[in-house]
mmCIF file of C-alpha atoms in Angstrom:
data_model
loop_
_atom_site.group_PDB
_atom_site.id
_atom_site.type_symbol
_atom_site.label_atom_id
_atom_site.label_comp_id
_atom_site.label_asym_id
_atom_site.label_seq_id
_atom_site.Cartn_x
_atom_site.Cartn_y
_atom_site.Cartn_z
ATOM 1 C CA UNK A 1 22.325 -20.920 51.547
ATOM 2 C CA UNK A 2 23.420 -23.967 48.936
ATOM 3 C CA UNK A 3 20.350 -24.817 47.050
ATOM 4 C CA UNK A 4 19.573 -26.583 44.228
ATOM 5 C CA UNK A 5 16.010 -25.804 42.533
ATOM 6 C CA UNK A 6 14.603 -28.374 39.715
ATOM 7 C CA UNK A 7 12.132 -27.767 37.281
ATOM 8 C CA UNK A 8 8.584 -28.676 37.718
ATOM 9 C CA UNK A 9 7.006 -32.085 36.984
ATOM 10 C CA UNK A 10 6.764 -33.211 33.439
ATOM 11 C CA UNK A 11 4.403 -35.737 31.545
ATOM 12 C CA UNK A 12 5.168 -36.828 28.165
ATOM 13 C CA UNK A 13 4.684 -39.589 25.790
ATOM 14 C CA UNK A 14 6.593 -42.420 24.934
ATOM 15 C CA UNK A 15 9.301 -41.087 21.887
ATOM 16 C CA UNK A 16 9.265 -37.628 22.749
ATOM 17 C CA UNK A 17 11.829 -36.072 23.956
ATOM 18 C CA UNK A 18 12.544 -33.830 27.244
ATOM 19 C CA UNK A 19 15.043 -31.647 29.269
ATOM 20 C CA UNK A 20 14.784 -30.997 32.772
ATOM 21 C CA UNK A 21 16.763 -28.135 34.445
ATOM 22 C CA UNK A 22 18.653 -27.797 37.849
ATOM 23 C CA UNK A 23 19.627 -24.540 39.077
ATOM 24 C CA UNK A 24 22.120 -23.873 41.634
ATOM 25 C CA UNK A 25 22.879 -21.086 43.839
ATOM 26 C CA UNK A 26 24.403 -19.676 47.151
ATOM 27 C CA UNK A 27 27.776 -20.641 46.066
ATOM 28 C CA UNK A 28 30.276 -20.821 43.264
ATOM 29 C CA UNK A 29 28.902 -23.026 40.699
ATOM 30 C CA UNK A 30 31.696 -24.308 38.370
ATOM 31 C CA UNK A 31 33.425 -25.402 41.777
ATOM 32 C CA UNK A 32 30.911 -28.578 42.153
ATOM 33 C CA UNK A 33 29.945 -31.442 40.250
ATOM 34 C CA UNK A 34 26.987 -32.221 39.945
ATOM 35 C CA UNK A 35 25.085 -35.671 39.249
ATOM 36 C CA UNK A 36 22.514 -36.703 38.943
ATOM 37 C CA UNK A 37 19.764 -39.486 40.461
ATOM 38 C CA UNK A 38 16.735 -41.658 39.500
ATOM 39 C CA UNK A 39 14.314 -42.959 41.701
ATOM 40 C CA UNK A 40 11.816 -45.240 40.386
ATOM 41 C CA UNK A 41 8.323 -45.576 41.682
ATOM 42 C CA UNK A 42 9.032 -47.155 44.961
ATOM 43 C CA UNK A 43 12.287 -47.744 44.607
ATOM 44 C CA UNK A 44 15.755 -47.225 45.473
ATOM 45 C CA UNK A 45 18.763 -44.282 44.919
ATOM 46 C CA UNK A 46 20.321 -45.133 40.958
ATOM 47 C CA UNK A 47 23.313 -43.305 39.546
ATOM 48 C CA UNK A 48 23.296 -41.502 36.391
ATOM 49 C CA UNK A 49 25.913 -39.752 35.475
ATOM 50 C CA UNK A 50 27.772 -36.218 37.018
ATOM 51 C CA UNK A 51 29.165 -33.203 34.882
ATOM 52 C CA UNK A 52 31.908 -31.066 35.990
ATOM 53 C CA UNK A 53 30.238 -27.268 35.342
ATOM 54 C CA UNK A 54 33.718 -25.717 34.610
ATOM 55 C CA UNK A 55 34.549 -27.795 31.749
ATOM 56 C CA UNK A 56 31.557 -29.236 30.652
ATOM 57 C CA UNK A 57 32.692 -32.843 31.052
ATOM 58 C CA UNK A 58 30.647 -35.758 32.126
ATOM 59 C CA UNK A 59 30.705 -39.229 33.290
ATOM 60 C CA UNK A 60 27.860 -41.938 32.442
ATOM 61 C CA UNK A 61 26.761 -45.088 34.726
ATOM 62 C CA UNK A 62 26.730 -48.061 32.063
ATOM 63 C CA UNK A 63 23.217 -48.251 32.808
ATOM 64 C CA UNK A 64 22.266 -44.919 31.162
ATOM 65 C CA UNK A 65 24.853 -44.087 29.036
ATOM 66 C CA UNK A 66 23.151 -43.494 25.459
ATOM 67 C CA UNK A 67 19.973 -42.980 26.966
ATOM 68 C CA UNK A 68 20.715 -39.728 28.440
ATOM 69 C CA UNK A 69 22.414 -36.407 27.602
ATOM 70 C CA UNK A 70 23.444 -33.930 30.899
ATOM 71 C CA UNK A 71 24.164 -30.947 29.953
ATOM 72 C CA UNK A 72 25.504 -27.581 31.755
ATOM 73 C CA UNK A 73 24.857 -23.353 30.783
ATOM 74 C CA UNK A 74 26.899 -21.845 33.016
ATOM 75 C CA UNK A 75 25.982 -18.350 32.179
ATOM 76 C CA UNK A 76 23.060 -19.280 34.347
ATOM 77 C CA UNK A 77 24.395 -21.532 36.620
ATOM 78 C CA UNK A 78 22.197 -24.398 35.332
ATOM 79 C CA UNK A 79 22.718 -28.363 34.506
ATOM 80 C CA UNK A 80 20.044 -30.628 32.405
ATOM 81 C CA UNK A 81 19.336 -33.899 31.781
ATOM 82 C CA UNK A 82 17.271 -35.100 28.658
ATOM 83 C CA UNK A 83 16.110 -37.807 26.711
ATOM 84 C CA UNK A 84 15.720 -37.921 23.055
ATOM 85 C CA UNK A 85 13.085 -40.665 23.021
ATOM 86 C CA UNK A 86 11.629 -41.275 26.497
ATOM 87 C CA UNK A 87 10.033 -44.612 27.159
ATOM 88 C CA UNK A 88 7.456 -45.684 29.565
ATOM 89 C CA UNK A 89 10.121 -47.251 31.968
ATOM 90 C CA UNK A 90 11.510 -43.830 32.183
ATOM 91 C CA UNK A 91 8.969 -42.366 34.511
ATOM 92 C CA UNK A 92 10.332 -41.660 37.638
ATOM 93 C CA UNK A 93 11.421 -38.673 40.232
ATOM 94 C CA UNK A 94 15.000 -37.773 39.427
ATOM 95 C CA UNK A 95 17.008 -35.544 41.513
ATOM 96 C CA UNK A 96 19.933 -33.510 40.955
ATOM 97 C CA UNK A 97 22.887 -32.963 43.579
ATOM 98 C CA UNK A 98 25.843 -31.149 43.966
ATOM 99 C CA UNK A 99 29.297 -33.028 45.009
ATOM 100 C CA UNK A 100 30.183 -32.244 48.797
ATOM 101 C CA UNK A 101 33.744 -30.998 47.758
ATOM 102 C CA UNK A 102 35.320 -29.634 45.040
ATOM 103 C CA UNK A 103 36.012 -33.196 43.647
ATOM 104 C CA UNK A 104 34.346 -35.613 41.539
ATOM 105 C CA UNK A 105 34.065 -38.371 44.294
ATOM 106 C CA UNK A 106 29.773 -38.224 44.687
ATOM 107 C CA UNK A 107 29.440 -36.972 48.317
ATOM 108 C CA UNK A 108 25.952 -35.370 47.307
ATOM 109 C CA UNK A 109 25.090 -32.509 49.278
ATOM 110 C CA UNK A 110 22.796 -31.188 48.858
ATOM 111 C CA UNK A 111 20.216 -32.290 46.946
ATOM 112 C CA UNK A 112 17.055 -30.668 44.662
ATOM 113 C CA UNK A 113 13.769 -30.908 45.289
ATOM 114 C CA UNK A 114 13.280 -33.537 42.377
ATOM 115 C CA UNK A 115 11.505 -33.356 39.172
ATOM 116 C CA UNK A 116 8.712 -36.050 38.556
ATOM 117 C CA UNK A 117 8.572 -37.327 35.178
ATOM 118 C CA UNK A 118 5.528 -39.436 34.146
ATOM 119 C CA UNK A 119 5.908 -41.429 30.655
ATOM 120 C CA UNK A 120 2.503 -42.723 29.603
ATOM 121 C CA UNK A 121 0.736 -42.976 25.828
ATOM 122 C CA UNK B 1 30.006 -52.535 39.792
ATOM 123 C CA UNK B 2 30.367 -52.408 43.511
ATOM 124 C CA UNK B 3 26.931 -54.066 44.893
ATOM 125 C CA UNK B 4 26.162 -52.812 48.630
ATOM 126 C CA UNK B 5 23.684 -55.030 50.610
ATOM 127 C CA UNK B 6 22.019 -53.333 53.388
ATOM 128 C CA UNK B 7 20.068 -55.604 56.098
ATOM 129 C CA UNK B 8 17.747 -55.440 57.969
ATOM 130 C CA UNK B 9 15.537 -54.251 55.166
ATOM 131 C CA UNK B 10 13.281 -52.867 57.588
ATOM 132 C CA UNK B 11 13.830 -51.940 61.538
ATOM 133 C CA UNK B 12 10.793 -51.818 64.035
ATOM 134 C CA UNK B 13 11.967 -49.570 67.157
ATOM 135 C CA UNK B 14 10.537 -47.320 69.615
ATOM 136 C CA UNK B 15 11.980 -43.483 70.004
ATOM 137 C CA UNK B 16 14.920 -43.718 72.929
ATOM 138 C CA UNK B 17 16.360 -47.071 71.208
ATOM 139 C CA UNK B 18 19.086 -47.324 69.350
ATOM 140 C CA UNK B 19 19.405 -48.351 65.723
ATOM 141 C CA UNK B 20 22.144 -50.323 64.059
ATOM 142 C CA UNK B 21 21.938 -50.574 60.223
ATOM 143 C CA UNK B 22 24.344 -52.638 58.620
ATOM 144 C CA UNK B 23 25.868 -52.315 54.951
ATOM 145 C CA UNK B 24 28.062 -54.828 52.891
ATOM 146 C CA UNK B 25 29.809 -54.382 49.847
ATOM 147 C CA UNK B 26 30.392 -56.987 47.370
ATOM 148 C CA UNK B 27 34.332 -55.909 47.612
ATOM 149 C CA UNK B 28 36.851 -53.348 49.539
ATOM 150 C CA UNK B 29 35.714 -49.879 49.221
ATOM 151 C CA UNK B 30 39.002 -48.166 48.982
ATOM 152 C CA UNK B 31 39.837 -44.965 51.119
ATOM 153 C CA UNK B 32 36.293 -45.561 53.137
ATOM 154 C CA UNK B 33 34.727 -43.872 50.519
ATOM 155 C CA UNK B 34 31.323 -44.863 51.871
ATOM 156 C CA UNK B 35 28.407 -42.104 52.885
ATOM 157 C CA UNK B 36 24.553 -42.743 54.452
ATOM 158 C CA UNK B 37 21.293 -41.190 53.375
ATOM 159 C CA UNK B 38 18.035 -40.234 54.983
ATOM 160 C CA UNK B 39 14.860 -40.141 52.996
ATOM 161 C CA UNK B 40 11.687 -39.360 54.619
ATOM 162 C CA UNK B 41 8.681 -39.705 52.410
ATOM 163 C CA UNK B 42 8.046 -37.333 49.863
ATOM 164 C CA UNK B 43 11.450 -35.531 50.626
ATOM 165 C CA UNK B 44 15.092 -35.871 48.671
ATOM 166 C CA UNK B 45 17.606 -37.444 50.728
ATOM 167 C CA UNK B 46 19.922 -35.615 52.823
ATOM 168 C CA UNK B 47 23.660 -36.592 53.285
ATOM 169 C CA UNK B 48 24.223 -37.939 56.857
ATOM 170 C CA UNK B 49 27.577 -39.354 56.722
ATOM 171 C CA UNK B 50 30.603 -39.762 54.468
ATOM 172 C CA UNK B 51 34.082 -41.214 54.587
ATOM 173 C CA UNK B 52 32.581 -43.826 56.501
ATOM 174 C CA UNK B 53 33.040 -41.603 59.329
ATOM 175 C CA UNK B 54 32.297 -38.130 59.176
ATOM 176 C CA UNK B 55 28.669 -36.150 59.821
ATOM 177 C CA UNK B 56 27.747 -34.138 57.655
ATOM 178 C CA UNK B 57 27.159 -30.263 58.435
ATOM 179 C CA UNK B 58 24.527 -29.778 60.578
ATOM 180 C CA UNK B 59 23.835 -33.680 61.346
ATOM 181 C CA UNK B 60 22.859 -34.047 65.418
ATOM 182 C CA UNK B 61 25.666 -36.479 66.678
ATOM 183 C CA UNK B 62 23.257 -39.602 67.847
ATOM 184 C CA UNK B 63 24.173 -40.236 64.540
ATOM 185 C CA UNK B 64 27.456 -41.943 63.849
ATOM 186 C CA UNK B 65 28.883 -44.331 60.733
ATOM 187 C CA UNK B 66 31.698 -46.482 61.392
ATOM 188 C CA UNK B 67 33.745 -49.582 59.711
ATOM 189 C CA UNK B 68 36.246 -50.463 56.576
ATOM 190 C CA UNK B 69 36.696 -52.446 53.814
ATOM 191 C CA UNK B 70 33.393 -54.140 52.908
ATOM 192 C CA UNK B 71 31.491 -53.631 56.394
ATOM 193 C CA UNK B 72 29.993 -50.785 57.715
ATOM 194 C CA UNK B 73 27.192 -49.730 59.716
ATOM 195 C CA UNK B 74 25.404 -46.815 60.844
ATOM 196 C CA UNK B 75 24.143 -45.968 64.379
ATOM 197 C CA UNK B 76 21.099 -43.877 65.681
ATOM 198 C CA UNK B 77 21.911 -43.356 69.259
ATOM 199 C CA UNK B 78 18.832 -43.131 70.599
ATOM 200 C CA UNK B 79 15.695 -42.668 67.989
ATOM 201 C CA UNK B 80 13.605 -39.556 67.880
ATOM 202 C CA UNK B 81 10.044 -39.432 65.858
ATOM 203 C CA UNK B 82 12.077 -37.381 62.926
ATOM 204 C CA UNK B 83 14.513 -40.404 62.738
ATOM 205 C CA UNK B 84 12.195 -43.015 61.010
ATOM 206 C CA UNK B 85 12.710 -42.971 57.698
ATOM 207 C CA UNK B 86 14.501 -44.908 54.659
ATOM 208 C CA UNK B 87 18.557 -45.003 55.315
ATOM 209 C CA UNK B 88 20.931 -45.420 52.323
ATOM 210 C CA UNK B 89 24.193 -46.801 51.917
ATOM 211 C CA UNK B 90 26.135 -45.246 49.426
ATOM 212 C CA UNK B 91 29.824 -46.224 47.882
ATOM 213 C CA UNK B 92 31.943 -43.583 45.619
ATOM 214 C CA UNK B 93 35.431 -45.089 45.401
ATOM 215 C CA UNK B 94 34.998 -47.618 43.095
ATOM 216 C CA UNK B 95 32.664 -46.099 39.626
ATOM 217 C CA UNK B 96 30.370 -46.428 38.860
ATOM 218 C CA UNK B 97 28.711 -44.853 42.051
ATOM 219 C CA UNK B 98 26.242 -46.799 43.546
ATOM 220 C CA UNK B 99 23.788 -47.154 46.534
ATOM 221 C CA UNK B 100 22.426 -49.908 48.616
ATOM 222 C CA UNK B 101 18.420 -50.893 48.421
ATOM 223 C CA UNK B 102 17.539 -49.193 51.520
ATOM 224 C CA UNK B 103 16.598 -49.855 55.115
ATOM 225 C CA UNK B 104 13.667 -48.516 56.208
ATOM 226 C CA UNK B 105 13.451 -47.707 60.068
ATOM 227 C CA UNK B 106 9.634 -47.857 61.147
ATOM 228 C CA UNK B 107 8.409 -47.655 64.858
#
């Protein structure tokens, strides 16, 4: 079975810095993208950015490029996404998913569980 | 950036009717690059639908996507309890990625 398993829920303060994990198994990992997702408190789906395991390479949304690092270790089949100084807007669940095909076109199947990240002094 | 606006932004049915959610885009998606998303509360959203067209694996078939260019529309058959939900739109042709703000199908 595909499945992607996120690290647990995080709370932090505002300037700190954090890295959440995704780990995927049941098939070959460096064959998938993966991007990632941020939900906002009752809110919509918003792009982040994808990584391409086998190379390492990535691609930003406008919106969060700077703001965000993703990150792969394919020695254990893992991709993470971090700040370097969070803020309070940053609180939010954020999912990863793996691209449907062996492409970078973001057919996202299927997804983590999610990893809630609360941002509050 | 491709903005996709889905309508109604929420649809009151009873199970046995049949849903019709509608999503434009603010300009061609090329190649029907287009997919739909079901979120139920407190869950991740599963892939329905992509290339406008296609179910995804394991996706009962009351559930069909259809259309081009900037119109396109997703239909629920006939509505079981499981089906209500929040339904995403979802374009990938043009980047950056991005997703429509969700219609939410209530009974």
């Amino acid at each position: 079975e595909v499945q992607l398993v996120q690290s647990g829920a995080e709370v932090a303060k505002p300037g700190e810095s954090l890295k959440i994990s995704c780990k995927g198994s049941g098939y070959m990992f460096t064959s998938h993208w993966i991007s990632w997702v941020r939900q906002m408190p009752g809110k919509g789906l918003e792009w982040m950015g994808k990584i391409d395991p086998s190379d390492s390479y990535t691609s930003y949304s406008p919106s969060f490029e700077g703001h965000v690092i993703i990150s792969v270790d394919k020695s254990i089949s893992t991709v993470y996404l971090q700040w370097s100084s969070l803020r309070a807007s940053d609180t939010a669940m954020y999912y990863c998913a793996r691209h449907l095909r062996g492409s970078s076109r973001e057919e996202l199947d299927p997804w983590g569980q999610g990893t809630l990240v609360t941002v509050s002094s | 950036e491709i903005v996709l606006t889905q309508s109604p932004g929420t649809l009151s049915l009873s199970p046995g009717e049949r849903a019709t959610l509608s999503c434009r885009a603010s300009q061609t998606i090329i190649s029907s690059y287009l997919a739909w998303y079901q979120q139920k509360p407190g869950q991740a959203p599963r892939l329905l639908i992509y290339g406008a067209s296609t179910r995804a694996t394991g996706i009962p078939d009351r559930f069909s996507g259809s259309g081009s260019g900037t119109d396109f529309s997703l239909t629920i058959s006939r509505l079981e309890a499981e089906d209500f939900a929040v339904y995403y739109c979802h374009q990938y042709g043009t980047p950056p990625t991005t997703f429509g703000q969700g219609t939410r199908v209530e009974i």
